[in-house]
CSV table of C-alpha atoms and ligand atoms in Angstrom, one decimal:
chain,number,residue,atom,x,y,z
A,40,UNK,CA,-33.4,21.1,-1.9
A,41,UNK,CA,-34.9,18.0,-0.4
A,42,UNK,CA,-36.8,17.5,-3.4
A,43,UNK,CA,-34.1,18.3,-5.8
A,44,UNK,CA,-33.2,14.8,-4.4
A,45,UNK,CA,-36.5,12.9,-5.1
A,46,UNK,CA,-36.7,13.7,-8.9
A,47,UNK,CA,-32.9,13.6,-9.7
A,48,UNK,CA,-33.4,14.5,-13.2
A,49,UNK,CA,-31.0,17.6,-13.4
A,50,UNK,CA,-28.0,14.9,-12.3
A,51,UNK,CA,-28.1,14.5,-16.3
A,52,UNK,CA,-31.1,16.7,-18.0
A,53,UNK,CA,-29.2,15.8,-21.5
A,54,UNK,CA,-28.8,12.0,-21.3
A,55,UNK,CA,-28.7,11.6,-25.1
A,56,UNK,CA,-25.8,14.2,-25.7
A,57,UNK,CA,-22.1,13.7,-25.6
A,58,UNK,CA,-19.7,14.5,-21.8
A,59,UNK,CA,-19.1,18.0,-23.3
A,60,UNK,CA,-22.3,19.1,-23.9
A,61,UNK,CA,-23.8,17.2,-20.6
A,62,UNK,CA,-21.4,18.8,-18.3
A,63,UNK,CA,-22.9,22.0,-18.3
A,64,UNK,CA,-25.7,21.4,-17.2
A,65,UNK,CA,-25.4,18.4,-15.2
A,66,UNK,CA,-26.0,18.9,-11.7
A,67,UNK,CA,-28.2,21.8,-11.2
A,68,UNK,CA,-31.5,22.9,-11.3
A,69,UNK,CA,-32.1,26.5,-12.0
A,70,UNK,CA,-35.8,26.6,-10.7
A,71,UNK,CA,-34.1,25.8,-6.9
A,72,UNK,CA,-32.3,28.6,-7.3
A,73,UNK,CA,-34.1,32.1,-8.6
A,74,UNK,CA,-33.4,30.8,-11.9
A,75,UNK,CA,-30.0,31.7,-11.5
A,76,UNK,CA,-28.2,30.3,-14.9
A,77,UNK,CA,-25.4,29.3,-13.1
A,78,UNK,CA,-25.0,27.8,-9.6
A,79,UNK,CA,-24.7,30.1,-6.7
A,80,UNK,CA,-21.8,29.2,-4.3
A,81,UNK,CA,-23.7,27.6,-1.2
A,82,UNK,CA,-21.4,29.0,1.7
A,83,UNK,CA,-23.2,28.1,4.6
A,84,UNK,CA,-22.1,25.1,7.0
A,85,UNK,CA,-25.8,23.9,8.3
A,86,UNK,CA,-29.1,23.8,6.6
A,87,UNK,CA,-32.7,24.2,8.1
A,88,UNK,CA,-35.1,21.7,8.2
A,89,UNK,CA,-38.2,22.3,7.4
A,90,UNK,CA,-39.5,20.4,9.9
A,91,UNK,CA,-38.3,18.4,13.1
A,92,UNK,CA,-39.2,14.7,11.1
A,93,UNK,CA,-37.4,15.8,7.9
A,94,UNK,CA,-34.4,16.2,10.6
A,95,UNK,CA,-35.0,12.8,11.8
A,96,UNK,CA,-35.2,11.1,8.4
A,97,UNK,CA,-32.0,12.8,7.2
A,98,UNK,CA,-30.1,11.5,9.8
A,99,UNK,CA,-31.4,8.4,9.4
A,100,UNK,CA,-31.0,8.4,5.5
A,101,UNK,CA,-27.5,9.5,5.8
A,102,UNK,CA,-25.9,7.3,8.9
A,103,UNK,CA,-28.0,4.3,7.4
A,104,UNK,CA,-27.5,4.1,4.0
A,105,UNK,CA,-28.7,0.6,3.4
A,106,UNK,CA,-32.3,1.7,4.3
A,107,UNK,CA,-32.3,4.6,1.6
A,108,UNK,CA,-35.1,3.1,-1.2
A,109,UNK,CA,-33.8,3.2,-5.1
A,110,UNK,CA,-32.3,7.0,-5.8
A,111,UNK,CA,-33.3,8.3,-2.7
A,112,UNK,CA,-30.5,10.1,-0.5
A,113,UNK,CA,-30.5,12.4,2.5
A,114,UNK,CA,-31.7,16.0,2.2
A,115,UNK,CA,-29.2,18.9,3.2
A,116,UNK,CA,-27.9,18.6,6.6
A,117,UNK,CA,-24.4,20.1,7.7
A,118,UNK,CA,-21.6,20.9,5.0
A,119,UNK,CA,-19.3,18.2,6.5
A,120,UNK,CA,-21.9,15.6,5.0
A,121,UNK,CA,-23.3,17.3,2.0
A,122,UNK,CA,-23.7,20.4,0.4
A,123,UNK,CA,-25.6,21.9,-3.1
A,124,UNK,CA,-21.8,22.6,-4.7
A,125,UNK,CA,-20.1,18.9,-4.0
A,126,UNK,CA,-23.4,17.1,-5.4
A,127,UNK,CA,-23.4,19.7,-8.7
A,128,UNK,CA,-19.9,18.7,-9.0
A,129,UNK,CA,-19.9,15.2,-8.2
A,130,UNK,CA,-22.7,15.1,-10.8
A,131,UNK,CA,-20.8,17.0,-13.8
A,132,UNK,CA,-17.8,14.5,-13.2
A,133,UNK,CA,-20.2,11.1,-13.4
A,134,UNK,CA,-21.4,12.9,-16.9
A,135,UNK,CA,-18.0,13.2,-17.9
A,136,UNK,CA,-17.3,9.2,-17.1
A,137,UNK,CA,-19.4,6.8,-19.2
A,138,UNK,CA,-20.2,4.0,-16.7
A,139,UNK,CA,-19.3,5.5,-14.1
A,140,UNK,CA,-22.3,5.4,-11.0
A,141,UNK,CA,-21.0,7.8,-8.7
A,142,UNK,CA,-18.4,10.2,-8.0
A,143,UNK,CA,-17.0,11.9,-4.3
A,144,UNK,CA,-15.7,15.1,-4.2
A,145,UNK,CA,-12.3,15.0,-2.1
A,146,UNK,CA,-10.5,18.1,-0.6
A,147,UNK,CA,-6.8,17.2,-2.7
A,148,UNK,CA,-6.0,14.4,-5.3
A,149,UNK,CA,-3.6,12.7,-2.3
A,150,UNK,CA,-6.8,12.9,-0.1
A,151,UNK,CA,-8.9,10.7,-3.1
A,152,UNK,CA,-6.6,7.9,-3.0
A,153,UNK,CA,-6.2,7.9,1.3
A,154,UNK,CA,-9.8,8.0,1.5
A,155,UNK,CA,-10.4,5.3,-0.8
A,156,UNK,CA,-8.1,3.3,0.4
A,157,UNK,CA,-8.6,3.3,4.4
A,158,UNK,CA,-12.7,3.5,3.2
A,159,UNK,CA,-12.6,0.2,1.2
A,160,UNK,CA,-9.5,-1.9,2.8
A,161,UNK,CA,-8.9,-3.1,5.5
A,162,UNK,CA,-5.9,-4.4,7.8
A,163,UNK,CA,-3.8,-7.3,6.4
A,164,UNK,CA,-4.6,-6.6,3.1
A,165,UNK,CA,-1.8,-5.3,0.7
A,166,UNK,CA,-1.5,-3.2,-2.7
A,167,UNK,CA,-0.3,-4.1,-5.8
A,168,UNK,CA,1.0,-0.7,-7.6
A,169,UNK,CA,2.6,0.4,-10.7
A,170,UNK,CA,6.1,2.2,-9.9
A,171,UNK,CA,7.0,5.3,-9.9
A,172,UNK,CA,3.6,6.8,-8.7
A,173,UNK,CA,3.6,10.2,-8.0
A,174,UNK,CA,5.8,10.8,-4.9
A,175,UNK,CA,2.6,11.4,-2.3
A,176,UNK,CA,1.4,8.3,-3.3
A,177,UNK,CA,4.5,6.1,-2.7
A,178,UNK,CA,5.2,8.0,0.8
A,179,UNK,CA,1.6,7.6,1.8
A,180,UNK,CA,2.2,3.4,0.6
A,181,UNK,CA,5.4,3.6,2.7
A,182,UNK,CA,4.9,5.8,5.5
A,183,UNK,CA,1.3,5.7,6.4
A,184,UNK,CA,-1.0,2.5,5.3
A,185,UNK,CA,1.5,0.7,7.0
A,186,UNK,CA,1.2,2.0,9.6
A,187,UNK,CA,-2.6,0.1,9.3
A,188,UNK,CA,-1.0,-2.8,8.0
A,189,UNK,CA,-1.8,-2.4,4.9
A,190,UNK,CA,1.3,-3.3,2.8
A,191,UNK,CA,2.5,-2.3,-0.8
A,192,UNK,CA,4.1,-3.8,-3.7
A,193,UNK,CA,5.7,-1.8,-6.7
A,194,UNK,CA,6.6,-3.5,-10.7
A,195,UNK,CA,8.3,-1.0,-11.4
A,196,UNK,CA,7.6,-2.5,-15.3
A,197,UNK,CA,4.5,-2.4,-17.6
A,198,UNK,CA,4.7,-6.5,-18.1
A,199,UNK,CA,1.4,-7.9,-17.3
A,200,UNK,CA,3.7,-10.9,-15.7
A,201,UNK,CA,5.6,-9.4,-13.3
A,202,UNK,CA,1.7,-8.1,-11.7
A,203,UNK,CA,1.0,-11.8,-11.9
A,204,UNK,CA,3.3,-13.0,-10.0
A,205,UNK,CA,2.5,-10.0,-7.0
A,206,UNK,CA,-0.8,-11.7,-7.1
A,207,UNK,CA,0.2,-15.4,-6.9
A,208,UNK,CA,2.9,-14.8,-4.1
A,209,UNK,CA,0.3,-12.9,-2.3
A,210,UNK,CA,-2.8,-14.9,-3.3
A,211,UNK,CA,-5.2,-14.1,-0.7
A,212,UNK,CA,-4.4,-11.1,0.9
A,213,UNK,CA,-4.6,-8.5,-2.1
A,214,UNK,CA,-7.2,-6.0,-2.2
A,215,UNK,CA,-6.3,-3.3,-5.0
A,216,UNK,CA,-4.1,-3.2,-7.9
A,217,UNK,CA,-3.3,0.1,-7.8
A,218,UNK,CA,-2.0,1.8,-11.6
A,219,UNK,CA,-1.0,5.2,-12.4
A,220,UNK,CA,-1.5,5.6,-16.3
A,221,UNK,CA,1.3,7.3,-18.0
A,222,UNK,CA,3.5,7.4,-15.2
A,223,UNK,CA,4.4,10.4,-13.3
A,224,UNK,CA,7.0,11.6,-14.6
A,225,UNK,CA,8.3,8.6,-16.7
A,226,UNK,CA,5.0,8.4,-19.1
A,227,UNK,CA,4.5,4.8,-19.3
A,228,UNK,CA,1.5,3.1,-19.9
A,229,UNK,CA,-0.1,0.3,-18.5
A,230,UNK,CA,-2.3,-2.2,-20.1
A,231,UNK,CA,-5.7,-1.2,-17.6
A,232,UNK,CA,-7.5,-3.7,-19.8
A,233,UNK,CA,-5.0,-6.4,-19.0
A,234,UNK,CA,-5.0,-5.4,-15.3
A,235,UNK,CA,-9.0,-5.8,-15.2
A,236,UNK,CA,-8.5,-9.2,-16.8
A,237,UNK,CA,-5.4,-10.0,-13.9
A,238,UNK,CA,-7.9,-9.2,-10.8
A,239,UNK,CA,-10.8,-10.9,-12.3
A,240,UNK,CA,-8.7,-14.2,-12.2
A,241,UNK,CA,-7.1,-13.7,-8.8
A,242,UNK,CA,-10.3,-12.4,-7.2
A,243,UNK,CA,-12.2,-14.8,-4.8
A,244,UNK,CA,-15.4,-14.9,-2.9
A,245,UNK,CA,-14.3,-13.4,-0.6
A,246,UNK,CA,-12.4,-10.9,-1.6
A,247,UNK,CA,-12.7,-8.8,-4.8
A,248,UNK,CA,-9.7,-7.7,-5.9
A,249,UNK,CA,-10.5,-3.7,-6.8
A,250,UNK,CA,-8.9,-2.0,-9.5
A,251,UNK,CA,-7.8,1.7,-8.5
A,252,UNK,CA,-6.4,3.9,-11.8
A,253,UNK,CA,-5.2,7.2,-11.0
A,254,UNK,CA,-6.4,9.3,-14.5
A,255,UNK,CA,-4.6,12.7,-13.7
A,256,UNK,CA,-2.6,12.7,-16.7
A,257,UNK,CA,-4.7,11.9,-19.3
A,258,UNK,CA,-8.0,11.6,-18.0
A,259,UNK,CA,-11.1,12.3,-18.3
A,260,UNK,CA,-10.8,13.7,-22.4
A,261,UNK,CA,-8.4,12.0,-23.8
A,262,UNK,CA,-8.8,8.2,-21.1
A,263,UNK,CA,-12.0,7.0,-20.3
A,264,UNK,CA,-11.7,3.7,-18.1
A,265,UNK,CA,-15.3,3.6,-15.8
A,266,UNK,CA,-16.7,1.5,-18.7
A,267,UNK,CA,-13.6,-0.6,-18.9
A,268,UNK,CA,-14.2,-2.9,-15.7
A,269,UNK,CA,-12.0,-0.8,-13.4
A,270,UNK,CA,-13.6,0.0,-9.9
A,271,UNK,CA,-11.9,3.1,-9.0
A,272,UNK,CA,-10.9,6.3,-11.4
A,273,UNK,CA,-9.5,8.7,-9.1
A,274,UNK,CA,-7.9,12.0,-9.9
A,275,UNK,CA,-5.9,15.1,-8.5
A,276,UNK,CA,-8.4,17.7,-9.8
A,277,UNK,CA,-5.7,19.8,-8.6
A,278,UNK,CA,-4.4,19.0,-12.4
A,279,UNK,CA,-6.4,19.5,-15.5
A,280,UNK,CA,-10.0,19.6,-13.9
A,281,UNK,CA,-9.4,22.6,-11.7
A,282,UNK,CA,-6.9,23.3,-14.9
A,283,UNK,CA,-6.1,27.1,-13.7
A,284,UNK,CA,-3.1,26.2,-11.1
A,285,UNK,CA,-5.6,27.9,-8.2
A,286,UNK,CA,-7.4,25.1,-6.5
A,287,UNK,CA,-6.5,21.8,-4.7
A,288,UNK,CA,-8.8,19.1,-5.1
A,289,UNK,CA,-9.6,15.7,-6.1
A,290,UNK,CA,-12.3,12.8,-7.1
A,291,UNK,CA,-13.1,9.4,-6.6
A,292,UNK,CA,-15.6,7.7,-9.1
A,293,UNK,CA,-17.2,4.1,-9.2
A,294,UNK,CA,-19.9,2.3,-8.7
A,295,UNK,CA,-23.0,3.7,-6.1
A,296,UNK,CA,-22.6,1.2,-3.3
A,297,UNK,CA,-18.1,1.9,-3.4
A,298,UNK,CA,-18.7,5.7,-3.5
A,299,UNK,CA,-21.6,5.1,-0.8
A,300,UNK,CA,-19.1,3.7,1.4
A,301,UNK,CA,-16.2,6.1,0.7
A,302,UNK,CA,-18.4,9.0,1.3
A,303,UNK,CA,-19.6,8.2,4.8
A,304,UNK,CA,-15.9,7.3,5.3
A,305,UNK,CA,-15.4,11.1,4.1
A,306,UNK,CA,-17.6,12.3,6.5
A,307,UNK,CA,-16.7,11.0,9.1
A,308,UNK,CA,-12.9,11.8,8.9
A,309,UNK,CA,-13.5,15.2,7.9
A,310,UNK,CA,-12.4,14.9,4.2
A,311,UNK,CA,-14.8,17.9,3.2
A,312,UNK,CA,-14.5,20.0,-0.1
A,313,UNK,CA,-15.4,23.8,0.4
A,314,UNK,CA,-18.0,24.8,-1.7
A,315,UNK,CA,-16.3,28.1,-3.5
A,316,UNK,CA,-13.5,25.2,-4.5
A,317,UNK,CA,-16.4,22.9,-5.4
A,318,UNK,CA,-17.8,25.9,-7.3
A,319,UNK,CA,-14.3,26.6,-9.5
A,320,UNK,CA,-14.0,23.1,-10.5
A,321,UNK,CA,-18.1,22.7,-11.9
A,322,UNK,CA,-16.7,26.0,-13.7
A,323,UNK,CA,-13.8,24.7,-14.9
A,324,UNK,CA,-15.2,21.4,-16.2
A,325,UNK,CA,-16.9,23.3,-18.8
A,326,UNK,CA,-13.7,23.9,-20.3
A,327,UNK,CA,-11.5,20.9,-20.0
A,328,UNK,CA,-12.0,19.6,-23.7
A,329,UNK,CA,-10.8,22.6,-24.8
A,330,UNK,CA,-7.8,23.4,-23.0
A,331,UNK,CA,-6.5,19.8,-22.7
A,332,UNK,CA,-7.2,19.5,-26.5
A,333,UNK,CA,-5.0,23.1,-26.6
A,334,UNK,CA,-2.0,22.1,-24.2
A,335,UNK,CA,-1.7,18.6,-26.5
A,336,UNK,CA,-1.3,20.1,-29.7
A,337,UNK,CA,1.3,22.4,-28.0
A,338,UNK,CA,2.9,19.5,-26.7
A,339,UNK,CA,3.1,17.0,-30.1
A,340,UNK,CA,4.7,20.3,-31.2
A,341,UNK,CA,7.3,20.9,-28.5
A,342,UNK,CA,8.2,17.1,-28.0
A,343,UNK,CA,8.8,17.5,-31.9
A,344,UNK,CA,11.4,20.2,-31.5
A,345,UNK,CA,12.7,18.2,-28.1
A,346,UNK,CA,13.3,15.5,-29.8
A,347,UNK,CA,15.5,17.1,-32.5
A,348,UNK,CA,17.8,19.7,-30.8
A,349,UNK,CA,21.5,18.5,-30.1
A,350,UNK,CA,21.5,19.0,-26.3
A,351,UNK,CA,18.5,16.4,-25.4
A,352,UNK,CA,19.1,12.9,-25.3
A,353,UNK,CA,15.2,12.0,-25.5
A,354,UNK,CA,12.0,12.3,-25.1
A,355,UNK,CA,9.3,10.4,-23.4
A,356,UNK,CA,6.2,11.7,-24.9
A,357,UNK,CA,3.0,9.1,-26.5
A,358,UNK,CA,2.3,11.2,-29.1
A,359,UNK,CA,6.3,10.3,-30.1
A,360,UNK,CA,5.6,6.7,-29.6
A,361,UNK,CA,6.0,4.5,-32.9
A,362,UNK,CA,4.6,1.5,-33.7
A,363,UNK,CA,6.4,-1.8,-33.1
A,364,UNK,CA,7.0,-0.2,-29.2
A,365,UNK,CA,4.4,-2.0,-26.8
A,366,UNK,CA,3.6,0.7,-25.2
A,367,UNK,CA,2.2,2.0,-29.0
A,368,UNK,CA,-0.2,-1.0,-28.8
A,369,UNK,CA,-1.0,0.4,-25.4
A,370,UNK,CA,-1.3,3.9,-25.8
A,371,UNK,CA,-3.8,3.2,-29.2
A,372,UNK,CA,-5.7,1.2,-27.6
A,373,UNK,CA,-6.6,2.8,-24.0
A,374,UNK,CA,-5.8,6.7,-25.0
A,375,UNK,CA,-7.2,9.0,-27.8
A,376,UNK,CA,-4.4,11.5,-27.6
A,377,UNK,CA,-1.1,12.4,-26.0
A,378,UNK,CA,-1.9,15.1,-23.3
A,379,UNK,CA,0.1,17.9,-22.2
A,380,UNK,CA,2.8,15.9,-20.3
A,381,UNK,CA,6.2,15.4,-21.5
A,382,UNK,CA,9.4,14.4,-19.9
A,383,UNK,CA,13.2,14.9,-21.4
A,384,UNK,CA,15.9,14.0,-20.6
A,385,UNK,CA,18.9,16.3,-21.5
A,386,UNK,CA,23.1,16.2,-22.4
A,387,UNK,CA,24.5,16.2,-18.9
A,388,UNK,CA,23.3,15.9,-15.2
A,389,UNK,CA,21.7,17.5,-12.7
A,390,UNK,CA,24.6,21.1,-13.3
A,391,UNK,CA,22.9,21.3,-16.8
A,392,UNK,CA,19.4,19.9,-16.2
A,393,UNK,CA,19.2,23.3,-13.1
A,394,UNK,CA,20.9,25.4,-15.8
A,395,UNK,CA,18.2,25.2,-17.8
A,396,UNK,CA,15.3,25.0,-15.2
A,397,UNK,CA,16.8,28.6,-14.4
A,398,UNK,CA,17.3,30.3,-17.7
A,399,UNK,CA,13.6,30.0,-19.0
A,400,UNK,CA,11.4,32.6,-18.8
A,401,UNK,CA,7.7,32.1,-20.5
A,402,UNK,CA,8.0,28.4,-18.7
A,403,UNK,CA,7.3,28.7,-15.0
A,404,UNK,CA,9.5,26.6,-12.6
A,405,UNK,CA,7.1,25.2,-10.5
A,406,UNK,CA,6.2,21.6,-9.7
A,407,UNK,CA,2.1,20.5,-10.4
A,408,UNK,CA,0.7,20.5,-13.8
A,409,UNK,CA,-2.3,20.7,-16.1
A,410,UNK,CA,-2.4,24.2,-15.1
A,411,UNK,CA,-3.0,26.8,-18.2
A,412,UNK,CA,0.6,27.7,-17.5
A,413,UNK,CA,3.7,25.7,-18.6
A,414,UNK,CA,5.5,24.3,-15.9
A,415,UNK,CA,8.8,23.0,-16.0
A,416,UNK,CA,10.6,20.8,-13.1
A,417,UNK,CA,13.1,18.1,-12.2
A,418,UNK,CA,11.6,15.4,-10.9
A,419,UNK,CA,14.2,13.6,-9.1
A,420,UNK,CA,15.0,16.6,-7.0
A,421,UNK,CA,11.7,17.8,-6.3
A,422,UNK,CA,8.3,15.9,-7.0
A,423,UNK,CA,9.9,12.8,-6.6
A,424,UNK,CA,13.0,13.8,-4.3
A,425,UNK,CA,12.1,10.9,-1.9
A,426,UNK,CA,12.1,8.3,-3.8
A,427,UNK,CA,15.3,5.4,-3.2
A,428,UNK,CA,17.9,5.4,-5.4
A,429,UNK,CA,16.8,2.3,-6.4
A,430,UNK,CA,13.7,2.9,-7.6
A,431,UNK,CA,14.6,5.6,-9.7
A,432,UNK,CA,17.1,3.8,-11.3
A,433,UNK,CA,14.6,1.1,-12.2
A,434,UNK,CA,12.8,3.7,-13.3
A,435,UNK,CA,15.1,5.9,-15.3
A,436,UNK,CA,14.3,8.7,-13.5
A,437,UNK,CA,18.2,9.8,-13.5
A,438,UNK,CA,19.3,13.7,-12.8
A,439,UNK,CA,19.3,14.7,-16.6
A,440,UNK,CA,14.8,14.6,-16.1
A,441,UNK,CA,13.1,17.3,-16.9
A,442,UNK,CA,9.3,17.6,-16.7
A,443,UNK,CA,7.0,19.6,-18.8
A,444,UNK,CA,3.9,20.1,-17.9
A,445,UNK,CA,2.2,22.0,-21.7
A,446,UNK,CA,0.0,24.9,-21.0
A,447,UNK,CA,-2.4,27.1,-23.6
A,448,UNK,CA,0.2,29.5,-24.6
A,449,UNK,CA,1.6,29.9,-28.1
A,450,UNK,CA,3.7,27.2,-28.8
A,451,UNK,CA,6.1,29.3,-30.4
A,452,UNK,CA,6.9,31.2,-27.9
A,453,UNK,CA,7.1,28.1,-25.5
A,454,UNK,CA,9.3,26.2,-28.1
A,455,UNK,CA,11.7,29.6,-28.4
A,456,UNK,CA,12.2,29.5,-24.5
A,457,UNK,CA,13.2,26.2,-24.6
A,458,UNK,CA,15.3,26.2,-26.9
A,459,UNK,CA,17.4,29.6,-25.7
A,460,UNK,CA,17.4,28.2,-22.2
A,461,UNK,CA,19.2,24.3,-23.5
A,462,UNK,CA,21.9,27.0,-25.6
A,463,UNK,CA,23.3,27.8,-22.1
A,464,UNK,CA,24.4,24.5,-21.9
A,465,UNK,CA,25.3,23.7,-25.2
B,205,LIG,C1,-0.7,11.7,-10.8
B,205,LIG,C2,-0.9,12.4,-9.5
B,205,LIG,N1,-1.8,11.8,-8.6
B,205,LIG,C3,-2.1,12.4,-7.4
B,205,LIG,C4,-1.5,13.6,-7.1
B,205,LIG,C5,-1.8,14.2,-5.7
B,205,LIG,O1,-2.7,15.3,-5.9
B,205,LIG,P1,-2.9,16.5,-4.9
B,205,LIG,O2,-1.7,17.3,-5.0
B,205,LIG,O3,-4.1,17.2,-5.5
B,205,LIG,O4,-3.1,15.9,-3.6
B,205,LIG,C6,-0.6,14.2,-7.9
B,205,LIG,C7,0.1,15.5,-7.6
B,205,LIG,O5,0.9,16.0,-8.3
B,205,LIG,C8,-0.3,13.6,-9.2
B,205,LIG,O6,0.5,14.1,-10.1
């Protein structure tokens, strides 16, 4: 395997084709392998060196990356630094990402922000973030970075203006704008290009303001930001990448020398992706075109019927969104379709809301999403159940919430279990 990282081709042996095509081949060599089609599952926590100065230069390769010469990296040392499933994975992902350099492999989707963060920050500096963010992400803000003193700020709107003035009341001391794009679980977009064009202005010499955008929900089919200036595209491949609700996992991608430094940060905290997990997710890749294109369509359809039926009040959904709206302009500009998430909001509180979380029956009710499975939850008493008052009333995240996260199933059959389970409180 040393060798496999001299020539490098096999990161991308399609270079001319489209993501789709790319990804299945990206990241592995057959000829290493017994000309296995597909990628064994490497489950082995050391590798051998073939001999004692090949030990020596790997160590030296890997705890000094600066010295590493133009596409060289470490051979195969210890599965806590590297091992043959992370890199086939990490390379699938950087296919699937025009522009993107480099990605990291990360153990959950909470674990890819942390990492990033405590990696590339540093005490004193402070966040900018879009509000709500998924409920992890705000407790982590809270809880934990300050504890480093690294401090957070929420706009809990999508008005560039409102980031602006973050960034001139804290001129100096922010490091990341941090945006989750829709929301979780209110669906609203933020302007990413606008953003880029925010930290540009307010970055100095001496410190470059990063752009972090958490592309769970839509990501990577239907958003593609790597090529848009951001520095960060992080995801819970818990969600649509691993896509069969049976694996916890998570990316980071950017550019080599951001990645470079998250990854020895990775290693050296112990942020390490088993290789059978690695393994599902390469697999899974080859199918995330189709199923997220699948789960939309069933979507459009069921926010359709939402949107209709006497007992909901609305619907937050973009393929709903009409022109005139700003967050149309958004939404056409950054995204080429709606996804599988929707949120509704329906005749009563939380009594009714729970009534109909318990009568449906094809729908699952569990929290997570961008599983092949619909799933169907109430976001202010569970994902986001810590969350202040205040915030979710900012937010409009109010007891009548429901979340629906769209799975492959017949949409008939999802829309009929909808429908007889918002009867029961009709
Ligand atoms: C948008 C978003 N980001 C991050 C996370 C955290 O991911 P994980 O559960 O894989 O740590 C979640 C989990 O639901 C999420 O919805």
């Amino acid at each position: 395997m040393s060798e496999h990282n001299k020539k490098e081709w096999w990161k991308n042996p399609h270079p001319e084709c489209k993501p789709e095509t790319s990804v299945i081949s990206a990241g592995y060599d057959p000829a290493f392998s017994e000309m296995s089609a597909k990628q064994p599952i490497f489950t082995t926590s050391t590798f051998m060196f073939k001999t004692a100065e090949d030990g020596e230069k790997f160590f030296r390769l890997a705890t000094h990356p600066e010295e590493r010469t133009d596409g060289e990296s470490p051979g195969l040392i210890y599965s806590r630094l590297n091992n043959p499933n992370m890199e086939i994975v990490e390379d699938k992902m950087v296919v699937m990402h025009p522009g993107a350099q480099a990605a990291a492999v990360l153990p959950s989707g909470l674990s890819a922000i942390s990492t990033s963060i405590l990696a590339l920050l540093h005490p004193g500096d402070q966040i900018i973030y879009s509000a709500p963010v998924y409920g992890g992400t705000e407790h982590m803000f809270d809880a934990i970075l300050t504890k480093f003193d690294i401090h957070s700020h929420a706009v809990h709107s999508p008005e560039l203006d409102q980031y602006e003035e973050l960034l001139k009341k804290h001129k100096g001391s922010v490091k990341m704008i941090f945006i989750e794009t829709p929301t979780n679980p209110t669906i609203v977009h933020t302007d990413v290009e606008g953003i880029v064009k925010l930290a540009k202005k307010y970055s100095t010499p001496e410190k470059k303001i990063l752009v972090a955008v958490d592309n769970t929900f839509l990501g990577p089919v239907y958003q593609k930001f790597c090529d848009k200036g951001i520095d960060l595209c992080i995801y819970s491949a818990t969600k649509f990448i691993g896509g069969h609700s049976d694996l916890i996992g998570g990316f980071v991608l950017g550019s080599k020398a951001d990645i470079q430094v998250i990854k020895s940060f990775r290693s050296v905290i112990g942020a390490t992706t088993d290789p059978f997990c690695c393994w599902l997710m390469s697999r899974s890749l080859e199918t995330i075109t189709i199923r997220m294109e699948r789960c939309s369509e069933n979507a459009q359809k069921i926010a359709e019927f939402l949107v209709k039926h006497p007992q909901v009040e609305k619907v937050r959904y973009p393929g709903l969104l009409k022109k005139g709206d700003p967050q149309y302009d958004i939404y056409k500009k950054q995204c080429t379709g709606p996804g599988a998430l929707l949120s509704f909001y329906i005749k009563g509180g939380k009594e009714e809301a729970f009534k109909v979380l318990n009568n449906v029956h094809v729908c699952r009710l569990a929290v997570s999403l961008g599983g092949t499975e619909t799933l169907i939850e109430h976001p202010r008493r569970m994902t986001h159940s810590e969350m202040t008052d205040e915030l979710c009333a900012a937010t409009d995240m109010t007891d009548s919430m429901i979340r629906l996260s769209v799975g492959v199933e017949d949409a008939d059959d999802l829309i009929n279990d909808l429908d007889k389970a918002l009867k029961t409180i009709a």
